[in-house]
Each structure stands twice: as C-alpha cells, then as structure tokens.
Amino acid sequence: MNETAKKENLSKKKIVLFTFLPLVILLLSLELIARVVEIWLPPLVTDIGLGFTEDSRLFIPDPYDSRYLITHPNKTVAFQNQRFLKNKPSGTLRIFFLGGSSVNYVHYELPSLSERLKENLKPKYKNVEIINCGGLSYGTHRLVLIAREIVNYEPDLVMIYSGHNEFEEIEQLHLARIQSTKLQKILYSSAMMRFIRDRIATYQISQLEKEHNQRMLAQSLPDAGKGWNHVFTPQEIAERMEKYKNNLNEIIQLCKEKNIKVVIATVPSNYIKPNLIGKSAEEYEQVLQLIREEKYKEAYELGRKIIRETSPRHQSSDLENNIVRELAETNHIPLADVLSAVEQAEPHHIPGENLFNDHCHLNPEGNKIMIHTFEEKILQALSE
C-alpha cells in the first residue's frame, strides 16, 4: 500500500513537472531572446516612481570616479545630463537652479551666465557652477524632494522658477503608481517585461504625437484638444495653491537652515495663445477679440481673470505669482520679477506677443530676459 502511494505521488510530481516545464522553458527562451534584442534595441530610459518617492535621487556618485556626482541615468529622461565634484572646490560659487521644463530648456544660457557672474564677482570666486535641476513636468511637490537632496551638495545659492506644473504634476502622480514601485522594479528587471513595457510606451507616444499634429493642423489659438482626467473645484484649486505655497516655503526654509541664499522668480505665461480647454477656451475668444480691437489693457485683464479661474491648466497665473511675491517679501529674499520684465518687453505689455514658444515656455529672447532678471538679483543676494 505504501509502495502504491509512493508511485502515485511520484506520478503526480511528474505530471506537475511536465505540465509546467514547457512553460518555464518558453519563458526562459523569451527572456533570453529579449536580452539579445536589447543589444541592438536598448530599453527606454524610465524613472520608476517619476521622482515622487522619498528615496528618489537626482544625482548619484559617478561609478568611474567617486569624487564626482552625475545625473542618475534613470533621471536623464527628464533632466539634463550633468557632472560636478561632490566636494565643492575652493573659490567656487555653486548655484542650483530648481524648476520645471522652462529651467531645463534654458540650459544653453547658463554657461554665459556663469561667465558674467564670475567676471562680476572676482576676485572672490575663481569659478561659478550653475547646476540645472529643471525637470520636465516637475512641480513643487517633487522639487521639494530635490531641494532636500541638493542642500547637501554645498550650494551657495538656489534659484527657483516654478509655477506652470502644479496641476500637471497631479496627473504625473497618478501615472507614477507609487504604491507599486517595488513591484515595478522587480518586474522590469526582466528584459521580456521591459520589451513589453517599451512597445506599449512607444505606441502611446505615437498616439500622443498624432493627436498633437492634428491639433497643430487645426491651428486653434487656445488649445482645446488637450484633455485632463480631472476638473478641479474652486476648493481643490485653493488647496493646491496652498500646497504650492507650502512647498516653496519648505524649499526656502531648507536653504535658510543651511545659510544658502535664495532667489525666487515670478513666472510669466502666454496670454495670447494659452492652453485652455472646453468652456475656458470658448470664453477666451473674448480676449482675442479685444486684442483684435486693440483694447490691449482690457484684454490682458480679462485674460488674467480667465486663466486664474481656469481648472485644470498647464501654465502659471496670478495665483501662483501672488504666492511667489508674498513668499519673497515675508522671507526677505530677492524677487526676480520675470513676469514684469516680460510684460515691459512685449509691444503691448501682454506676455505672449513675441517672447513665447508656446503657452508656457519662453523663446530664446524671452529666456535672455529671464536669465538677466535672475542675474541682477543673484548679485544682490550675494552682496547682502
């Protein structure tokens, strides 16, 4: 009887083994094929958690020279690739520039700013480093985490230019699925899973590009083609603005605790071609009509009101800029009033006439105005 039972157990094990063995062999074969494919088709750079997790790091030690810090490879999808000495050299002024894509895109202006600052500040400083911490679609929720990191890298001054992404960042938070980051890291250690992930991502990107091209062909002034998953109530807008204020204030206090100078800036956005949807886009036609009638002051006032009350939006408004002004005043830090500088430079003093590439990003001429406005206040901050 015992012998019979043993044979039955052995038979069951064989059945299980021969049932699952082909599946295991198939999966291993697919994994091997995927790893071979990655030799010719490297996986997409991905930042699991999208910078929302507490353990997220923008900079890591250079694996080839531990004296240096480099941009984390996973972060290069959203940040400039940079390298600098962990221990600041003697006679060096080190500046970090915090913000979103507007800061990321102004990277080409930073070397000339460094040279001008060095010239104005010699002989005190032999070198000026400006490290770009502008992340695509980054708002203050994630910039706080970056600030907590970079205050440990011996900065002398931090520049802050953030205000376009406070609602966009909520969408990013949903996409990040931070509750499952550990599981994602395990799954994407598999080349086969990376291949599947990348094919899905490539398809989604192609669809977004197709939609973007269709909107461009439509040539609509307010971009009514872009959609968000959530329309915020007035209370939610107020709560988000309070969070924006608290986040900026936390960054400022982090710097103050370590005697790091701060320059914060107002953030202009495009009032000629804003990115609006639905009812707000329809209402904005009144602004465009006033502009056609050359009633510029009235048009600007109405445009500011509509954008201020619009939800969701992917550009700054008076709400953000009033908070920036308040924080600069209460914390006694220099305010780089980029908004006023852009207003003064536009022919009819409406941001968006000549100085923007799109609804929120300044063009090269606009970026020069932004950088020069910062430059003046940096020199002021360092002289105090």
CSV table of C-alpha atoms in Angstrom, one decimal:
chain,number,residue,atom,x,y,z
A,1,MET,CA,0.0,0.0,0.0
A,2,ASN,CA,2.8,2.4,0.9
A,3,GLU,CA,4.6,1.5,-2.3
A,4,THR,CA,1.5,2.2,-4.3
A,5,ALA,CA,1.1,5.6,-2.6
A,6,LYS,CA,4.7,6.5,-3.3
A,7,LYS,CA,4.2,5.7,-7.0
A,8,GLU,CA,1.1,7.8,-7.1
A,9,ASN,CA,2.9,10.7,-5.5
A,10,LEU,CA,5.8,10.3,-7.9
A,11,SER,CA,3.3,10.3,-10.9
A,12,LYS,CA,1.7,13.5,-9.6
A,13,LYS,CA,5.0,15.2,-9.4
A,14,LYS,CA,5.9,14.1,-12.9
A,15,ILE,CA,2.6,15.4,-14.2
A,16,VAL,CA,3.2,18.8,-12.5
A,17,LEU,CA,6.8,18.9,-13.7
A,18,PHE,CA,5.9,18.0,-17.3
A,19,THR,CA,3.0,20.4,-17.3
A,20,PHE,CA,5.0,23.4,-16.2
A,21,LEU,CA,8.4,22.6,-17.6
A,22,PRO,CA,7.4,23.7,-21.2
A,23,LEU,CA,6.1,27.0,-19.8
A,24,VAL,CA,9.3,27.6,-17.9
A,25,ILE,CA,11.4,26.8,-20.9
A,26,LEU,CA,9.2,29.1,-23.0
A,27,LEU,CA,9.6,32.0,-20.6
A,28,LEU,CA,13.3,31.5,-20.2
A,29,SER,CA,13.6,31.4,-24.0
A,30,LEU,CA,11.6,34.6,-24.4
A,31,GLU,CA,13.8,36.2,-21.7
A,32,LEU,CA,17.0,35.2,-23.5
A,33,ILE,CA,15.6,36.5,-26.8
A,34,ALA,CA,14.6,39.8,-25.2
A,35,ARG,CA,18.1,40.2,-23.7
A,36,VAL,CA,19.7,39.6,-27.1
A,37,VAL,CA,17.3,42.1,-28.7
A,38,GLU,CA,18.4,44.7,-26.1
A,39,ILE,CA,21.9,44.6,-27.5
A,40,TRP,CA,20.6,46.2,-30.7
A,41,LEU,CA,17.5,47.9,-29.3
A,42,PRO,CA,18.3,49.2,-25.8
A,43,PRO,CA,15.4,49.6,-23.4
A,44,LEU,CA,13.8,53.0,-22.9
A,45,VAL,CA,15.1,55.1,-20.0
A,46,THR,CA,12.5,55.0,-17.3
A,47,ASP,CA,12.2,56.6,-13.9
A,48,ILE,CA,10.1,54.3,-11.8
A,49,GLY,CA,8.1,56.4,-9.4
A,50,LEU,CA,8.7,59.5,-11.5
A,51,GLY,CA,10.5,61.3,-8.7
A,52,PHE,CA,7.7,61.1,-6.2
A,53,THR,CA,9.3,58.6,-3.8
A,54,GLU,CA,11.3,59.6,-0.9
A,55,ASP,CA,14.3,57.5,-2.0
A,56,SER,CA,14.4,59.2,-5.4
A,57,ARG,CA,17.8,60.8,-6.2
A,58,LEU,CA,18.7,63.2,-9.0
A,59,PHE,CA,22.4,62.8,-8.6
A,60,ILE,CA,24.5,59.7,-7.8
A,61,PRO,CA,28.3,59.1,-7.4
A,62,ASP,CA,30.0,58.6,-10.8
A,63,PRO,CA,30.8,54.9,-11.0
A,64,TYR,CA,34.1,55.7,-12.7
A,65,ASP,CA,35.2,58.4,-10.4
A,66,SER,CA,33.5,58.7,-7.0
A,67,ARG,CA,34.8,62.2,-6.5
A,68,TYR,CA,32.1,63.3,-8.9
A,69,LEU,CA,28.3,63.3,-8.9
A,70,ILE,CA,26.4,62.7,-12.1
A,71,THR,CA,22.7,62.8,-13.1
A,72,HIS,CA,21.1,59.5,-12.2
A,73,PRO,CA,20.8,57.6,-15.5
A,74,ASN,CA,17.1,57.0,-14.9
A,75,LYS,CA,16.6,60.8,-14.5
A,76,THR,CA,18.0,61.7,-17.8
A,77,VAL,CA,14.6,61.2,-19.3
A,78,ALA,CA,13.5,64.4,-17.5
A,79,PHE,CA,16.8,66.2,-16.6
A,80,GLN,CA,19.9,67.5,-18.2
A,81,ASN,CA,22.9,65.1,-18.0
A,82,GLN,CA,25.4,66.8,-15.7
A,83,ARG,CA,28.6,66.0,-13.7
A,84,PHE,CA,30.2,68.0,-10.9
A,85,LEU,CA,32.6,67.5,-8.0
A,86,LYS,CA,30.8,66.3,-4.8
A,87,ASN,CA,33.1,68.4,-2.7
A,88,LYS,CA,32.9,72.0,-3.9
A,89,PRO,CA,36.4,73.3,-4.9
A,90,SER,CA,37.8,76.3,-3.1
A,91,GLY,CA,36.9,79.6,-4.7
A,92,THR,CA,33.8,78.2,-6.5
A,93,LEU,CA,30.4,79.7,-6.4
A,94,ARG,CA,27.9,76.8,-6.7
A,95,ILE,CA,24.3,77.6,-7.7
A,96,PHE,CA,21.4,75.2,-8.2
A,97,PHE,CA,18.5,76.1,-10.5
A,98,LEU,CA,15.3,74.5,-9.5
A,99,GLY,CA,12.2,74.3,-11.7
A,100,GLY,CA,10.4,72.5,-14.5
A,101,SER,CA,10.9,72.3,-18.2
A,102,SER,CA,11.3,76.1,-18.5
A,103,VAL,CA,14.5,75.7,-16.4
A,104,ASN,CA,15.5,72.5,-18.3
A,105,TYR,CA,15.2,74.3,-21.7
A,106,VAL,CA,17.3,77.3,-20.6
A,107,HIS,CA,20.4,75.2,-20.1
A,108,TYR,CA,22.2,76.7,-23.1
A,109,GLU,CA,22.1,80.1,-21.4
A,110,LEU,CA,23.7,79.0,-18.2
A,111,PRO,CA,27.4,78.9,-19.3
A,112,SER,CA,27.3,82.6,-20.3
A,113,LEU,CA,25.5,83.5,-17.1
A,114,SER,CA,28.3,81.7,-15.2
A,115,GLU,CA,31.0,83.7,-17.1
A,116,ARG,CA,29.2,87.0,-16.4
A,117,LEU,CA,28.8,86.2,-12.7
A,118,LYS,CA,32.5,85.2,-12.4
A,119,GLU,CA,33.5,88.4,-14.0
A,120,ASN,CA,31.3,90.5,-11.7
A,121,LEU,CA,32.3,88.6,-8.6
A,122,LYS,CA,36.1,88.3,-9.0
A,123,PRO,CA,38.4,88.0,-7.2
A,124,LYS,CA,36.1,86.4,-4.6
A,125,TYR,CA,35.2,83.5,-6.9
A,126,LYS,CA,37.5,81.8,-9.4
A,127,ASN,CA,34.7,79.7,-10.8
A,128,VAL,CA,30.9,79.7,-11.0
A,129,GLU,CA,28.9,76.5,-11.3
A,130,ILE,CA,25.2,76.5,-12.2
A,131,ILE,CA,23.7,73.1,-11.9
A,132,ASN,CA,20.4,72.7,-13.8
A,133,CYS,CA,17.7,71.0,-11.7
A,134,GLY,CA,14.9,71.6,-14.1
A,135,GLY,CA,12.7,68.5,-14.6
A,136,LEU,CA,10.2,68.1,-17.4
A,137,SER,CA,6.7,68.4,-15.9
A,138,TYR,CA,8.1,68.8,-12.4
A,139,GLY,CA,6.2,71.0,-10.0
A,140,THR,CA,6.9,71.9,-6.4
A,141,HIS,CA,5.8,68.5,-5.0
A,142,ARG,CA,8.9,66.9,-6.5
A,143,LEU,CA,11.1,69.9,-6.3
A,144,VAL,CA,10.9,69.8,-2.5
A,145,LEU,CA,12.4,66.3,-2.7
A,146,ILE,CA,15.2,67.6,-5.0
A,147,ALA,CA,15.8,70.5,-2.6
A,148,ARG,CA,16.2,68.1,0.3
A,149,GLU,CA,18.9,66.4,-1.7
A,150,ILE,CA,20.8,69.3,-3.2
A,151,VAL,CA,21.2,71.3,0.0
A,152,ASN,CA,23.7,68.6,0.9
A,153,TYR,CA,25.9,69.4,-2.1
A,154,GLU,CA,27.3,72.7,-0.7
A,155,PRO,CA,25.3,75.2,-2.7
A,156,ASP,CA,25.9,78.9,-2.1
A,157,LEU,CA,22.6,79.9,-3.8
A,158,VAL,CA,19.4,78.3,-5.1
A,159,MET,CA,17.3,79.8,-7.9
A,160,ILE,CA,13.6,78.9,-8.1
A,161,TYR,CA,11.5,79.3,-11.1
A,162,SER,CA,8.3,77.1,-10.8
A,163,GLY,CA,4.6,77.7,-11.4
A,164,HIS,CA,3.4,76.0,-14.6
A,165,ASN,CA,3.1,72.4,-13.4
A,166,GLU,CA,1.1,72.4,-10.2
A,167,PHE,CA,-1.9,70.8,-11.8
A,168,GLU,CA,0.1,68.8,-14.4
A,169,GLU,CA,2.0,67.2,-11.6
A,170,ILE,CA,-1.1,65.7,-10.1
A,171,GLU,CA,-1.6,63.8,-13.4
A,172,GLN,CA,2.0,62.7,-13.2
A,173,LEU,CA,1.4,61.4,-9.6
A,174,HIS,CA,-1.4,59.2,-10.9
A,175,LEU,CA,0.8,57.9,-13.7
A,176,ALA,CA,3.7,57.1,-11.3
A,177,ARG,CA,1.7,54.4,-9.4
A,178,ILE,CA,4.0,54.9,-6.5
A,179,GLN,CA,2.2,52.2,-4.4
A,180,SER,CA,3.6,49.6,-6.8
A,181,THR,CA,7.1,50.9,-7.3
A,182,LYS,CA,8.7,47.9,-5.6
A,183,LEU,CA,6.7,45.6,-7.8
A,184,GLN,CA,7.6,47.6,-10.9
A,185,LYS,CA,11.3,47.3,-10.1
A,186,ILE,CA,11.1,43.6,-9.7
A,187,LEU,CA,9.1,43.1,-13.0
A,188,TYR,CA,11.3,45.4,-15.0
A,189,SER,CA,14.4,43.5,-14.0
A,190,SER,CA,13.2,41.1,-16.7
A,191,ALA,CA,14.2,42.0,-20.3
A,192,MET,CA,11.0,40.5,-21.6
A,193,MET,CA,8.8,42.8,-19.3
A,194,ARG,CA,11.0,45.8,-20.4
A,195,PHE,CA,10.3,44.9,-24.0
A,196,ILE,CA,6.6,44.7,-23.5
A,197,ARG,CA,6.6,47.9,-21.5
A,198,ASP,CA,8.6,49.8,-24.2
A,199,ARG,CA,6.4,48.6,-27.0
A,200,ILE,CA,3.3,49.9,-25.1
A,201,ALA,CA,5.0,53.2,-24.3
A,202,THR,CA,6.1,53.6,-28.0
A,203,TYR,CA,2.6,53.1,-29.2
A,204,GLN,CA,1.2,55.6,-26.6
A,205,ILE,CA,3.8,58.2,-27.6
A,206,SER,CA,2.9,57.7,-31.3
A,207,GLN,CA,-0.7,58.3,-30.5
A,208,LEU,CA,0.1,61.5,-28.5
A,209,GLU,CA,2.2,62.7,-31.4
A,210,LYS,CA,-0.6,62.0,-33.8
A,211,GLU,CA,-3.0,64.0,-31.6
A,212,HIS,CA,-0.5,66.8,-31.3
A,213,ASN,CA,-0.1,67.0,-35.1
A,214,GLN,CA,-3.8,67.1,-35.5
A,215,ARG,CA,-4.1,70.0,-33.1
A,216,MET,CA,-1.3,71.8,-34.9
A,217,LEU,CA,-3.1,71.4,-38.2
A,218,ALA,CA,-6.3,72.8,-36.7
A,219,GLN,CA,-4.4,75.9,-35.7
A,220,SER,CA,-6.7,76.7,-32.8
A,221,LEU,CA,-5.5,79.5,-30.6
A,222,PRO,CA,-6.5,78.2,-27.2
A,223,ASP,CA,-5.6,74.5,-27.4
A,224,ALA,CA,-8.9,72.9,-26.8
A,225,GLY,CA,-7.6,69.5,-27.9
A,226,LYS,CA,-5.7,68.7,-24.8
A,227,GLY,CA,-7.6,66.8,-22.1
A,228,TRP,CA,-7.1,66.2,-18.4
A,229,ASN,CA,-8.6,63.5,-16.3
A,230,HIS,CA,-9.9,65.8,-13.6
A,231,VAL,CA,-11.5,69.2,-13.4
A,232,PHE,CA,-10.7,70.8,-10.1
A,233,THR,CA,-13.3,72.5,-7.9
A,234,PRO,CA,-12.6,76.0,-6.5
A,235,GLN,CA,-11.9,74.4,-3.2
A,236,GLU,CA,-9.4,72.0,-4.8
A,237,ILE,CA,-7.7,74.8,-6.6
A,238,ALA,CA,-7.3,76.7,-3.3
A,239,GLU,CA,-5.9,73.6,-1.7
A,240,ARG,CA,-3.5,73.1,-4.5
A,241,MET,CA,-2.3,76.7,-4.3
A,242,GLU,CA,-1.9,76.3,-0.5
A,243,LYS,CA,0.3,73.2,-1.2
A,244,TYR,CA,2.2,75.2,-3.8
A,245,LYS,CA,2.9,77.9,-1.2
A,246,ASN,CA,3.9,75.4,1.5
A,247,ASN,CA,6.2,73.5,-0.9
A,248,LEU,CA,8.0,76.7,-1.9
A,249,ASN,CA,8.2,77.8,1.6
A,250,GLU,CA,9.7,74.5,2.6
A,251,ILE,CA,12.4,74.8,-0.1
A,252,ILE,CA,13.2,78.3,1.2
A,253,GLN,CA,13.4,77.2,4.8
A,254,LEU,CA,15.6,74.2,3.9
A,255,CYS,CA,18.0,76.7,2.3
A,256,LYS,CA,17.9,79.2,5.2
A,257,GLU,CA,18.7,76.4,7.7
A,258,LYS,CA,22.0,75.9,5.9
A,259,ASN,CA,22.7,79.6,5.2
A,260,ILE,CA,22.1,79.1,1.4
A,261,LYS,CA,20.9,82.2,-0.5
A,262,VAL,CA,17.7,82.0,-2.4
A,263,VAL,CA,16.4,84.0,-5.4
A,264,ILE,CA,12.8,83.2,-6.4
A,265,ALA,CA,11.1,84.4,-9.6
A,266,THR,CA,7.6,85.2,-10.9
A,267,VAL,CA,6.6,83.0,-13.8
A,268,PRO,CA,5.0,84.5,-16.9
A,269,SER,CA,2.8,82.6,-19.2
A,270,ASN,CA,1.3,83.1,-22.7
A,271,TYR,CA,-1.8,85.2,-22.7
A,272,ILE,CA,-2.0,85.4,-26.5
A,273,LYS,CA,-2.1,81.6,-27.1
A,274,PRO,CA,-2.9,79.9,-23.8
A,275,ASN,CA,-3.5,76.2,-23.4
A,276,LEU,CA,-7.2,76.1,-22.4
A,277,ILE,CA,-9.9,73.5,-22.8
A,278,GLY,CA,-13.7,73.5,-23.0
A,279,LYS,CA,-15.6,76.4,-21.6
A,280,SER,CA,-12.5,78.4,-20.8
A,281,ALA,CA,-11.3,78.1,-24.4
A,282,GLU,CA,-14.6,79.5,-25.6
A,283,GLU,CA,-14.5,82.3,-23.0
A,284,TYR,CA,-11.0,83.3,-24.1
A,285,GLU,CA,-12.3,84.2,-27.6
A,286,GLN,CA,-13.5,87.4,-25.9
A,287,VAL,CA,-9.8,88.2,-25.0
A,288,LEU,CA,-8.7,87.5,-28.6
A,289,GLN,CA,-11.5,89.8,-29.9
A,290,LEU,CA,-10.4,92.6,-27.6
A,291,ILE,CA,-6.8,92.2,-28.9
A,292,ARG,CA,-8.1,92.4,-32.5
A,293,GLU,CA,-9.8,95.6,-31.5
A,294,GLU,CA,-6.5,96.8,-30.0
A,295,LYS,CA,-8.0,97.1,-26.5
A,296,TYR,CA,-4.9,95.6,-25.0
A,297,LYS,CA,-5.2,96.6,-21.4
A,298,GLU,CA,-8.8,95.3,-21.2
A,299,ALA,CA,-7.8,92.1,-23.0
A,300,TYR,CA,-4.9,91.4,-20.6
A,301,GLU,CA,-7.1,92.0,-17.5
A,302,LEU,CA,-9.8,89.6,-18.8
A,303,GLY,CA,-7.2,87.0,-19.9
A,304,ARG,CA,-5.6,87.0,-16.4
A,305,LYS,CA,-9.0,86.6,-14.8
A,306,ILE,CA,-10.0,83.6,-17.1
A,307,ILE,CA,-6.7,81.8,-16.6
A,308,ARG,CA,-6.7,82.5,-12.9
A,309,GLU,CA,-10.1,80.8,-12.6
A,310,THR,CA,-9.4,78.0,-15.1
A,311,SER,CA,-9.0,74.4,-14.0
A,312,PRO,CA,-7.1,72.4,-14.9
A,313,ARG,CA,-4.3,74.4,-16.6
A,314,HIS,CA,-0.8,73.9,-17.6
A,315,GLN,CA,0.5,77.4,-17.1
A,316,SER,CA,1.1,79.9,-14.3
A,317,SER,CA,-1.5,82.5,-13.3
A,318,ASP,CA,-1.8,85.4,-10.9
A,319,LEU,CA,-2.5,82.9,-8.1
A,320,GLU,CA,1.0,81.4,-8.4
A,321,ASN,CA,2.7,84.7,-8.9
A,322,ASN,CA,1.0,86.4,-5.9
A,323,ILE,CA,2.2,83.5,-3.8
A,324,VAL,CA,5.8,83.9,-5.1
A,325,ARG,CA,5.7,87.7,-4.3
A,326,GLU,CA,4.3,87.0,-0.8
A,327,LEU,CA,7.0,84.5,0.0
A,328,ALA,CA,9.8,86.7,-1.3
A,329,GLU,CA,8.5,89.5,0.9
A,330,THR,CA,7.9,87.5,4.1
A,331,ASN,CA,11.2,85.6,3.8
A,332,HIS,CA,13.2,88.7,2.8
A,333,ILE,CA,14.7,87.1,-0.2
A,334,PRO,CA,15.3,88.8,-3.6
A,335,LEU,CA,12.5,88.5,-6.1
A,336,ALA,CA,13.4,88.1,-9.8
A,337,ASP,CA,10.3,89.6,-11.3
A,338,VAL,CA,10.5,87.9,-14.7
A,339,LEU,CA,6.7,88.5,-15.3
A,340,SER,CA,7.1,92.3,-15.1
A,341,ALA,CA,10.3,92.1,-17.2
A,342,VAL,CA,8.5,90.2,-19.9
A,343,GLU,CA,5.4,92.5,-19.7
A,344,GLN,CA,7.7,95.5,-20.3
A,345,ALA,CA,9.4,93.9,-23.2
A,346,GLU,CA,6.2,92.9,-25.1
A,347,PRO,CA,5.0,95.6,-27.6
A,348,HIS,CA,1.6,96.0,-25.8
A,349,HIS,CA,2.7,94.6,-22.5
A,350,ILE,CA,0.8,91.3,-22.9
A,351,PRO,CA,3.0,88.2,-22.4
A,352,GLY,CA,2.8,86.0,-25.4
A,353,GLU,CA,3.1,88.6,-28.2
A,354,ASN,CA,6.7,88.0,-29.1
A,355,LEU,CA,8.5,86.1,-26.3
A,356,PHE,CA,7.0,82.7,-26.1
A,357,ASN,CA,7.4,79.4,-28.0
A,358,ASP,CA,4.1,78.0,-26.7
A,359,HIS,CA,1.7,78.5,-23.8
A,360,CYS,CA,4.3,78.5,-21.1
A,361,HIS,CA,7.9,78.3,-22.5
A,362,LEU,CA,9.8,81.4,-23.3
A,363,ASN,CA,11.6,81.6,-26.6
A,364,PRO,CA,15.3,82.4,-26.8
A,365,GLU,CA,14.7,86.1,-26.5
A,366,GLY,CA,12.4,85.6,-23.6
A,367,ASN,CA,14.9,83.3,-21.9
A,368,LYS,CA,17.5,86.0,-22.1
A,369,ILE,CA,15.2,88.3,-20.3
A,370,MET,CA,14.6,85.6,-17.6
A,371,ILE,CA,18.3,85.0,-17.1
A,372,HIS,CA,19.2,88.7,-16.9
A,373,THR,CA,16.5,89.3,-14.4
A,374,PHE,CA,17.8,86.5,-12.3
A,375,GLU,CA,21.4,87.7,-12.7
A,376,GLU,CA,20.6,91.1,-11.2
A,377,LYS,CA,19.0,89.5,-8.2
A,378,ILE,CA,21.8,86.9,-7.7
A,379,LEU,CA,24.3,89.7,-7.5
A,380,GLN,CA,22.0,91.5,-5.0
A,381,ALA,CA,21.6,88.3,-2.9
A,382,LEU,CA,25.4,87.7,-2.8
A,383,SER,CA,26.1,91.3,-1.8
A,384,GLU,CA,23.9,91.1,1.3
